[in-house]
Each structure stands twice: as C-alpha cells, then as structure tokens.
Short mmCIF file of C-alpha atoms in Angstrom, two decimals:
data_model
loop_
_atom_site.label_atom_id
_atom_site.label_comp_id
_atom_site.label_asym_id
_atom_site.label_seq_id
_atom_site.Cartn_x
_atom_site.Cartn_y
_atom_site.Cartn_z
CA MET A 1176 -259.51 53.60 -226.25
CA PRO A 1177 -256.40 51.30 -225.13
CA ALA A 1178 -256.95 49.92 -221.61
CA THR A 1179 -254.61 51.66 -218.95
CA ASN A 1180 -253.26 50.23 -215.56
CA ARG A 1181 -253.18 47.22 -216.67
CA LEU A 1182 -250.38 45.59 -214.27
CA THR A 1183 -250.24 45.28 -210.35
CA ALA A 1184 -247.24 46.34 -207.99
CA LEU A 1185 -247.78 42.65 -207.61
CA SER A 1186 -247.36 41.78 -211.00
CA VAL A 1187 -244.57 43.73 -211.69
CA ARG A 1188 -242.56 42.15 -208.42
CA HIS A 1189 -243.25 39.01 -209.78
CA ALA A 1190 -242.67 39.31 -213.58
CA LYS A 1191 -239.68 37.28 -214.19
CA ASP A 1192 -239.50 36.65 -218.66
CA PRO A 1193 -237.77 39.10 -220.21
CA GLY A 1194 -239.68 41.20 -222.27
CA TYR A 1195 -242.52 44.22 -222.32
CA TYR A 1196 -245.40 44.67 -219.95
CA THR A 1197 -247.67 47.60 -221.13
CA ASP A 1198 -249.12 49.32 -218.42
CA GLY A 1199 -251.21 51.46 -221.19
CA ARG A 1200 -250.42 55.41 -222.47
CA GLY A 1201 -247.19 54.17 -223.66
CA LEU A 1202 -245.60 52.88 -220.01
CA VAL A 1203 -243.56 49.91 -220.55
CA LEU A 1204 -242.55 47.71 -217.94
CA GLN A 1205 -238.81 46.20 -219.62
CA VAL A 1206 -237.64 42.56 -218.08
CA SER A 1207 -234.13 42.49 -219.28
CA ALA A 1208 -232.16 39.22 -220.30
CA VAL A 1209 -230.38 38.97 -216.76
CA GLY A 1210 -233.50 39.86 -215.10
CA THR A 1211 -233.07 43.81 -214.35
CA LYS A 1212 -236.43 45.89 -214.59
CA SER A 1213 -237.03 49.37 -215.95
CA TRP A 1214 -239.77 51.41 -216.89
CA ILE A 1215 -240.02 52.90 -220.74
CA PHE A 1216 -242.37 55.45 -221.82
CA ARG A 1217 -243.22 55.11 -225.59
CA TYR A 1218 -244.31 58.19 -227.44
CA ARG A 1219 -244.97 59.84 -230.82
CA PHE A 1220 -243.47 63.39 -231.19
CA GLY A 1221 -244.28 64.83 -234.71
CA SER A 1222 -243.63 61.36 -237.45
CA LYS A 1223 -240.58 59.70 -234.71
CA ARG A 1224 -241.40 57.14 -232.40
CA HIS A 1225 -239.46 57.83 -229.47
CA GLU A 1226 -238.44 55.23 -225.82
CA MET A 1227 -237.24 57.19 -223.37
CA GLY A 1228 -236.30 55.81 -219.65
CA LEU A 1229 -237.97 56.64 -216.70
CA GLY A 1230 -235.48 54.23 -214.59
CA SER A 1231 -235.27 51.10 -212.43
CA CYS A 1232 -237.86 49.64 -210.84
CA GLU A 1233 -235.80 49.16 -207.63
CA PHE A 1234 -236.03 53.02 -207.58
CA VAL A 1235 -238.98 53.99 -209.05
CA SER A 1236 -242.45 52.34 -208.20
CA LEU A 1237 -245.54 51.74 -210.35
CA SER A 1238 -247.42 54.39 -209.36
CA ARG A 1239 -244.28 56.79 -209.43
CA ALA A 1240 -243.90 55.80 -213.18
CA ARG A 1241 -248.10 56.26 -213.96
CA GLU A 1242 -247.35 59.75 -211.87
CA LEU A 1243 -243.68 60.69 -214.17
CA GLU A 1244 -245.94 59.42 -217.69
CA GLN A 1245 -248.45 61.49 -216.69
CA ASP A 1246 -245.84 64.71 -216.76
CA CYS A 1247 -244.82 63.51 -220.30
CA ARG A 1248 -247.91 63.60 -221.48
CA GLN A 1249 -248.80 67.06 -220.15
CA LEU A 1250 -245.32 68.25 -222.14
CA LEU A 1251 -246.81 66.58 -225.14
CA SER A 1252 -250.13 67.99 -224.61
CA GLU A 1253 -247.52 71.66 -224.66
CA GLY A 1254 -246.13 70.50 -228.19
CA ARG A 1255 -242.79 69.84 -225.95
CA ASN A 1256 -240.65 67.12 -226.46
CA PRO A 1257 -240.06 65.16 -222.86
CA LEU A 1258 -236.13 63.90 -224.40
CA VAL A 1259 -235.54 67.22 -225.41
CA GLU A 1260 -236.89 69.20 -221.97
CA ARG A 1261 -234.89 66.33 -219.77
CA ARG A 1262 -231.54 66.90 -221.80
CA GLN A 1263 -232.15 70.51 -221.48
CA ALA A 1264 -232.83 70.18 -217.58
CA ARG A 1265 -229.75 68.00 -217.40
CA ALA A 1266 -227.45 70.38 -218.42
CA THR A 1267 -229.17 73.30 -217.15
CA GLN A 1268 -228.07 71.39 -214.09
CA ILE A 1269 -224.61 70.40 -215.23
CA VAL A 1270 -223.83 74.40 -215.49
CA ALA A 1271 -225.42 74.95 -212.49
CA ARG A 1272 -222.98 72.43 -210.20
CA ALA A 1273 -220.20 73.40 -212.44
CA ARG A 1274 -221.06 77.37 -211.07
CA GLN A 1275 -221.37 77.15 -207.38
CA MET A 1276 -218.38 77.27 -205.88
CA THR A 1277 -217.51 77.14 -202.28
CA PHE A 1278 -216.57 79.78 -200.09
CA ASP A 1279 -212.70 78.35 -199.58
CA GLN A 1280 -212.61 77.94 -203.34
CA CYS A 1281 -213.91 82.05 -203.97
CA ALA A 1282 -211.68 83.41 -200.67
CA ALA A 1283 -208.59 81.01 -203.38
CA ALA A 1284 -209.53 82.71 -206.29
CA TYR A 1285 -209.88 86.23 -204.52
CA LEU A 1286 -206.50 85.81 -202.85
CA LYS A 1287 -204.83 84.62 -206.23
CA ALA A 1288 -206.66 88.13 -208.52
CA HIS A 1289 -205.36 90.11 -205.51
CA SER A 1290 -201.93 89.17 -203.53
CA SER A 1291 -200.09 89.79 -206.52
CA SER A 1292 -200.67 93.90 -206.11
CA TRP A 1293 -200.44 93.66 -202.49
CA ARG A 1294 -196.68 94.90 -201.60
CA ASN A 1295 -196.19 92.87 -198.46
CA PRO A 1296 -196.13 89.00 -199.15
CA LYS A 1297 -197.14 88.42 -195.44
CA HIS A 1298 -200.17 90.33 -196.16
CA ALA A 1299 -201.38 87.14 -198.14
CA ALA A 1300 -200.12 84.75 -195.56
CA GLN A 1301 -202.52 86.70 -193.10
CA TRP A 1302 -205.47 86.99 -195.20
CA SER A 1303 -204.79 83.39 -195.93
CA SER A 1304 -204.18 82.35 -192.46
CA THR A 1305 -207.05 83.90 -190.76
CA LEU A 1306 -209.56 82.78 -193.33
CA ALA A 1307 -208.28 79.40 -192.70
CA THR A 1308 -208.47 79.01 -189.12
CA TYR A 1309 -211.46 80.81 -188.12
CA ALA A 1310 -213.86 80.63 -191.38
CA THR A 1311 -212.94 77.76 -193.05
CA PRO A 1312 -214.28 75.88 -190.33
CA VAL A 1313 -217.37 77.07 -190.02
CA ILE A 1314 -218.36 78.00 -193.83
CA GLY A 1315 -215.21 76.76 -195.84
CA ALA A 1316 -216.94 73.82 -197.46
CA LEU A 1317 -220.42 75.36 -198.02
CA PRO A 1318 -221.63 77.05 -201.54
CA VAL A 1319 -220.86 80.64 -201.16
CA ASP A 1320 -224.53 81.48 -202.42
CA ALA A 1321 -225.48 79.67 -199.29
CA ILE A 1322 -224.12 82.11 -196.85
CA ASP A 1323 -226.10 84.22 -194.72
CA THR A 1324 -226.07 86.79 -191.64
CA GLU A 1325 -226.65 84.19 -189.11
CA LEU A 1326 -223.94 82.24 -190.37
CA VAL A 1327 -221.27 85.51 -190.94
CA VAL A 1328 -222.22 85.88 -187.16
CA LYS A 1329 -221.38 82.33 -186.32
CA VAL A 1330 -217.83 82.55 -187.45
CA LEU A 1331 -217.37 86.35 -185.68
CA ALA A 1332 -219.60 85.60 -182.43
CA PRO A 1333 -216.74 83.66 -181.10
CA ILE A 1334 -213.81 85.73 -181.19
CA TRP A 1335 -215.81 89.14 -181.39
CA THR A 1336 -214.61 90.33 -177.44
CA THR A 1337 -211.62 88.30 -176.97
CA LYS A 1338 -209.69 89.05 -180.12
CA THR A 1339 -211.61 91.80 -181.57
CA GLU A 1340 -209.05 93.15 -184.11
CA THR A 1341 -209.16 89.58 -185.34
CA ALA A 1342 -212.28 89.77 -185.62
CA THR A 1343 -212.54 93.31 -187.54
CA ARG A 1344 -210.05 92.63 -189.74
CA LEU A 1345 -212.04 88.60 -190.31
CA ARG A 1346 -214.73 90.63 -191.00
CA GLY A 1347 -213.42 92.55 -193.52
CA ARG A 1348 -211.69 89.68 -195.57
CA ILE A 1349 -215.18 88.05 -195.49
CA GLU A 1350 -216.84 90.82 -197.31
CA SER A 1351 -214.39 91.11 -199.54
CA VAL A 1352 -214.69 87.22 -200.34
CA LEU A 1353 -218.31 87.40 -200.52
CA ASP A 1354 -218.47 90.97 -202.98
CA TRP A 1355 -215.95 89.21 -205.67
CA ALA A 1356 -217.75 85.92 -205.04
CA THR A 1357 -220.88 88.41 -206.01
CA VAL A 1358 -219.24 90.44 -208.93
CA SER A 1359 -218.22 86.89 -210.41
CA LYS A 1360 -222.32 86.01 -210.55
CA PHE A 1361 -221.46 82.90 -208.01
CA ARG A 1362 -223.84 84.55 -205.58
CA HIS A 1363 -226.63 87.25 -205.20
CA GLY A 1364 -228.10 89.52 -202.78
CA ASP A 1365 -226.60 91.57 -200.21
CA ASN A 1366 -223.49 90.92 -198.52
CA PRO A 1367 -224.54 89.41 -195.60
CA ALA A 1368 -220.34 90.83 -193.57
CA ARG A 1369 -221.23 94.08 -194.39
CA TRP A 1370 -220.87 96.78 -190.94
CA ARG A 1371 -222.86 99.87 -191.67
CA GLY A 1372 -226.46 98.73 -191.06
CA HIS A 1373 -226.31 95.57 -190.67
CA LEU A 1374 -223.60 93.73 -189.07
CA ASP A 1375 -223.48 96.92 -186.94
CA PHE A 1376 -227.03 95.74 -184.90
CA LEU A 1377 -225.73 92.36 -184.19
CA LEU A 1378 -222.30 93.07 -182.94
CA ALA A 1379 -220.84 95.46 -180.05
CA ASN A 1380 -218.89 98.05 -181.40
CA PRO A 1381 -214.95 96.99 -181.50
CA ASN A 1382 -213.78 100.15 -180.83
CA LYS A 1383 -215.85 100.02 -177.50
CA VAL A 1384 -214.91 96.16 -176.84
CA ALA A 1385 -211.31 96.75 -177.20
CA PRO A 1386 -210.03 100.40 -177.88
CA VAL A 1387 -207.33 101.06 -180.36
CA LYS A 1388 -204.09 100.81 -178.53
CA ASN A 1389 -200.78 103.05 -180.02
CA HIS A 1390 -197.79 101.46 -180.22
CA PRO A 1391 -195.50 102.30 -176.69
CA ALA A 1392 -193.77 105.89 -177.67
CA LEU A 1393 -190.71 107.59 -176.08
CA PRO A 1394 -191.63 110.65 -174.63
CA TRP A 1395 -189.85 113.39 -177.14
CA LEU A 1396 -187.93 114.69 -174.55
CA HIS A 1397 -185.75 111.65 -173.01
CA MET A 1398 -185.20 111.29 -176.65
CA SER A 1399 -181.39 113.00 -177.09
CA ALA A 1400 -180.81 110.61 -174.54
CA PHE A 1401 -181.78 107.57 -175.76
CA MET A 1402 -180.01 108.75 -179.35
CA ALA A 1403 -176.77 109.28 -177.60
CA ASP A 1404 -177.05 105.31 -176.42
CA LEU A 1405 -177.92 103.71 -179.23
CA ARG A 1406 -174.90 105.67 -181.34
CA ARG A 1407 -172.91 103.49 -179.19
CA LYS A 1408 -174.79 100.35 -180.07
CA GLU A 1409 -172.57 98.72 -183.33
CA GLY A 1410 -174.49 96.60 -186.30
CA VAL A 1411 -176.37 97.43 -189.54
CA SER A 1412 -179.72 97.18 -187.58
CA ALA A 1413 -178.82 99.77 -184.78
CA ARG A 1414 -177.56 101.56 -187.74
CA ALA A 1415 -180.66 101.14 -189.72
CA LEU A 1416 -182.88 102.15 -186.51
CA GLU A 1417 -180.96 105.32 -185.96
CA PHE A 1418 -181.90 106.07 -189.85
CA THR A 1419 -185.25 104.98 -189.10
CA ILE A 1420 -185.82 107.46 -185.78
CA LEU A 1421 -184.25 110.51 -187.99
CA THR A 1422 -186.35 110.39 -190.99
CA ALA A 1423 -189.75 109.31 -189.29
CA ALA A 1424 -189.93 106.46 -191.54
CA ARG A 1425 -191.52 103.62 -191.05
CA SER A 1426 -189.60 100.23 -190.70
CA GLY A 1427 -190.49 98.24 -193.76
CA GLU A 1428 -189.51 101.78 -195.76
CA THR A 1429 -186.12 101.87 -194.12
CA ARG A 1430 -185.54 97.75 -194.32
CA GLY A 1431 -185.84 97.99 -198.49
CA ALA A 1432 -184.06 101.76 -198.83
CA GLY A 1433 -181.47 101.47 -201.43
CA TRP A 1434 -178.88 104.26 -202.80
CA GLY A 1435 -180.86 104.41 -205.74
CA GLU A 1436 -183.56 106.05 -203.69
CA VAL A 1437 -180.95 108.50 -202.17
CA ASN A 1438 -179.78 111.82 -203.35
CA LEU A 1439 -177.05 113.11 -200.92
CA PRO A 1440 -176.18 116.23 -202.86
CA GLN A 1441 -180.13 117.19 -202.49
CA ARG A 1442 -179.68 115.93 -199.35
CA LEU A 1443 -182.75 113.70 -199.98
CA TRP A 1444 -184.64 110.62 -200.06
CA THR A 1445 -186.98 109.27 -202.23
CA VAL A 1446 -189.70 106.34 -201.48
CA PRO A 1447 -190.74 105.07 -204.33
CA ALA A 1448 -194.76 104.64 -204.54
CA ALA A 1449 -194.62 100.80 -204.82
CA ARG A 1450 -192.91 101.13 -201.26
CA MET A 1451 -195.28 103.22 -199.61
CA LYS A 1452 -198.07 102.07 -197.89
CA ALA A 1453 -200.38 104.81 -198.91
CA GLY A 1454 -199.65 103.89 -202.57
CA ARG A 1455 -197.78 107.38 -203.26
CA GLU A 1456 -193.79 108.43 -203.38
CA HIS A 1457 -192.73 110.14 -200.13
CA ARG A 1458 -189.85 112.26 -200.23
CA VAL A 1459 -187.98 112.37 -196.95
CA PRO A 1460 -185.46 115.65 -196.16
CA LEU A 1461 -181.82 114.38 -194.66
CA SER A 1462 -180.81 116.20 -191.46
CA ASP A 1463 -177.55 116.92 -190.80
CA ALA A 1464 -177.59 113.62 -188.62
CA ALA A 1465 -178.78 111.51 -191.32
CA ILE A 1466 -176.39 112.67 -193.84
CA ALA A 1467 -173.93 111.47 -191.40
CA LEU A 1468 -175.09 108.40 -190.43
CA LEU A 1469 -175.30 107.53 -194.22
CA ARG A 1470 -171.91 108.65 -195.24
CA GLY A 1471 -170.61 106.39 -192.77
CA LEU A 1472 -171.89 103.34 -194.40
CA PRO A 1473 -169.31 101.30 -196.49
CA GLY A 1474 -170.81 101.05 -199.77
CA ARG A 1475 -172.60 102.59 -202.40
CA ASP A 1476 -174.63 100.74 -204.13
CA GLY A 1477 -177.72 97.98 -203.40
CA LEU A 1478 -179.97 98.45 -199.97
CA LEU A 1479 -178.47 100.68 -197.67
CA PHE A 1480 -178.75 98.76 -195.13
CA PRO A 1481 -178.25 94.79 -196.26
CA GLY A 1482 -178.59 91.67 -193.97
CA GLN A 1483 -176.86 88.56 -194.51
CA LYS A 1484 -176.85 87.75 -198.03
CA SER A 1485 -177.60 90.57 -199.12
CA GLN A 1486 -181.05 90.84 -198.21
CA PRO A 1487 -183.18 92.96 -196.85
CA LEU A 1488 -183.11 92.86 -192.35
CA SER A 1489 -185.99 90.76 -190.80
CA ASP A 1490 -188.96 92.88 -189.76
CA MET A 1491 -187.60 91.28 -186.24
CA SER A 1492 -184.00 93.02 -186.49
CA LEU A 1493 -184.55 96.80 -185.35
CA SER A 1494 -186.71 95.30 -182.68
CA ALA A 1495 -183.70 93.28 -181.28
CA VAL A 1496 -181.85 96.05 -180.89
CA LEU A 1497 -184.03 97.68 -178.50
CA ARG A 1498 -184.66 94.59 -176.49
CA ARG A 1499 -180.63 94.74 -176.29
CA MET A 1500 -180.98 98.39 -174.92
CA GLY A 1501 -183.02 96.99 -172.20
CA ARG A 1502 -186.02 98.93 -173.55
CA PRO A 1503 -188.88 96.44 -174.20
CA ASP A 1504 -191.17 99.00 -172.86
CA ILE A 1505 -191.09 100.79 -176.66
CA THR A 1506 -191.20 99.65 -180.01
CA VAL A 1507 -189.70 101.04 -183.41
CA HIS A 1508 -193.15 102.30 -184.75
CA GLY A 1509 -193.70 104.21 -181.79
CA PHE A 1510 -191.12 106.43 -182.56
CA ARG A 1511 -193.24 107.93 -185.34
CA SER A 1512 -195.72 108.72 -182.89
CA THR A 1513 -192.30 110.20 -180.91
CA PHE A 1514 -192.11 112.33 -183.68
CA ARG A 1515 -195.63 113.67 -184.02
CA ASP A 1516 -195.84 114.74 -180.33
CA TRP A 1517 -192.13 116.52 -180.85
CA SER A 1518 -193.92 118.34 -183.82
CA ALA A 1519 -196.85 119.28 -182.15
CA GLY A 1520 -195.45 120.40 -178.73
CA GLY A 1521 -191.99 119.99 -178.06
CA ALA A 1522 -191.13 122.32 -180.76
CA ARG A 1523 -193.73 125.26 -179.94
CA GLU A 1524 -191.82 124.72 -175.55
CA CYS A 1525 -188.71 125.05 -177.42
CA LEU A 1526 -189.06 127.99 -178.80
CA SER A 1527 -191.17 129.08 -175.85
CA ALA A 1528 -187.96 128.43 -173.82
CA ARG A 1529 -186.29 130.48 -175.72
CA GLY A 1530 -188.48 133.57 -176.04
CA LEU A 1531 -189.41 133.30 -179.62
#
C-alpha cells in the first residue's frame, strides 16, 4: 500500500522549488513557477485520470486538505465522480442565488405586476412610499425567505399605537408582498404578516387602539342654508362641489366625469366601472337641481368640470372651496354621510311633520 501522510505542516511551509509533492492517496501539493502553492487530488474514474483542485495553501491547511481528500474518496466509493459532483453543487448554488430576492425586490416586482390595474396612480405611490418609509429600513435588504414574525412585528410595533391607520395598511401591504413571493417560489411557509390567528395575538386590536373616525359632516338640517351660500360662489370648483353634493358622489367621480357619461334627456349620469371604487358601473339619477346645474355649464364635450389646460381638477380643489367659505369643520367626503343621515332619518321626519 502506498505510504500516506508523507507531508508535514513544516515541509509544506518550506517547500519552495516548483513541482509536485505527494502526501499519499492522491493528495498532492503543487508549487508553481512563481512560488504559489495549492492542493490537487489525483484520481481515476472509470478509464480516465482526473486532477481536481482543492484550494490554495493560503486558505486550506494540510489537515483540511486531507479531509477534502477523504470526502472525495467517499464519493468514489459510492461510484460518484468528485469533479461532477462539485460542478453540480456549484450550479445548484448559482441557481439558488439567482432565485433569492430581497423584500424590496419582491415589493418592486409586486407593484410592477399590480399597479397597472389600480385606477388611481396615487394608490401606487402610497404603496411604494409606505413600504420605503417603514419596511425598507428593517427588512428591505433581507432575503424574502428570511422574513419571520419577529421581523414583521419589528416593522409594525413602533407605529402601531401612534400611526395605527398607517400601520394597519402597512401590515396588509407586507402580507401581499410576502404572498406574492410565496406564489413565485421565493419563500415558503405561512405568511408571517397575516393578521387573523397570528399577529392578532401579538398586536393590539387596531379598532380599539384608534377607533375609525368618520369624515366631519354637515347636519342635513343645515344643508339648505349651505347650498344657498355655495350657489353664490363662482368658479368651476364650486360647481363641481355642488354637483358632488347633489349626486352624493365621491370627489374623484365628479372630477373625472365627462359629458359622454351624461344623458340629459334621460336625466342619468352613468359612471363607468373603471372609475368606480367598487369596480362596477354606477347609474346616478339626476335631480332637477343637478340637471339645471349641468345645463348652465359651458360646452358639451370633454370634462364636466375641467381644470387648467382641460385637465381634471386636483383632489384639493373642492376642499379649497370649503375653506374659502369658512367651513374647515366639514369635508367633501362628509357630504355622503350627510346624504345617508337624510335618507335614513331626515326623510321620515319630513313625512311625519306633514302628517304622512
């Protein structure tokens, strides 16, 4: 049997002349012409001879080189080629690294896949801003598969009681990104950002931390005086606010309304599904006051209430009308609440007062 362990740590350190120095069982120290030293494993597989590098002596000691040689011998005893096995292992690692994505990369991919279906560009901007502000500093650079419950709580806890509404939206957005990553096979297992049966045991109920507040609304009994004051105001924004109130519409629905959606003879305004929050077409009957308002508008094409350069009014233009009227105590959206209050109780009171 060939002698083994011929080399010593001292002999390896002092080897200077270029050439090959055998340790035994195929392990060889190679000294190059420029003096660099490395380990080689020589073996036969089938009918062919092979040489396999085991690393530089600068990083691989003699004892470690012998361990690597033993590993190779074990593979040979199992009928496996050490060189082929190493190439396959490296290929697997390359694929794994290529598939590994950070949370921020997954968030960007999720936004790219879904933002085109969101009607309001502002929504996509809010998504990106919220994640960048609160999630990125904590988990943004981490592999998405490494994100666990502890890390999600670390993101949410600092703002859970101080910015509860933002925190709850952030939690939902993190959950969506992690769901996307799971379906895309960049992570596995349960979603650590899920609420029911998971985070609800670790974080306070957001409805109890910060009860939802309704938009400030004008009592319906004050509407008559308010509308009289509003009709004295001039400008496109004032008319848009008046139309919003008369139709109980959302501000965005009014600002994006076009003449092609209005049928004056049928007294009907049809808001297409693409512009509705619920994604369904909405048909709004027009009252006498709404018809009179529309008939008083200039033009019969484009937007009902065009802003500068025939673009839609900004989302603050209607609120600005309220400020100019000295009514910072109410909001545009609050008029929908006023309408509901009138529908639920106001109409009944009017009928009762008339003995009906």
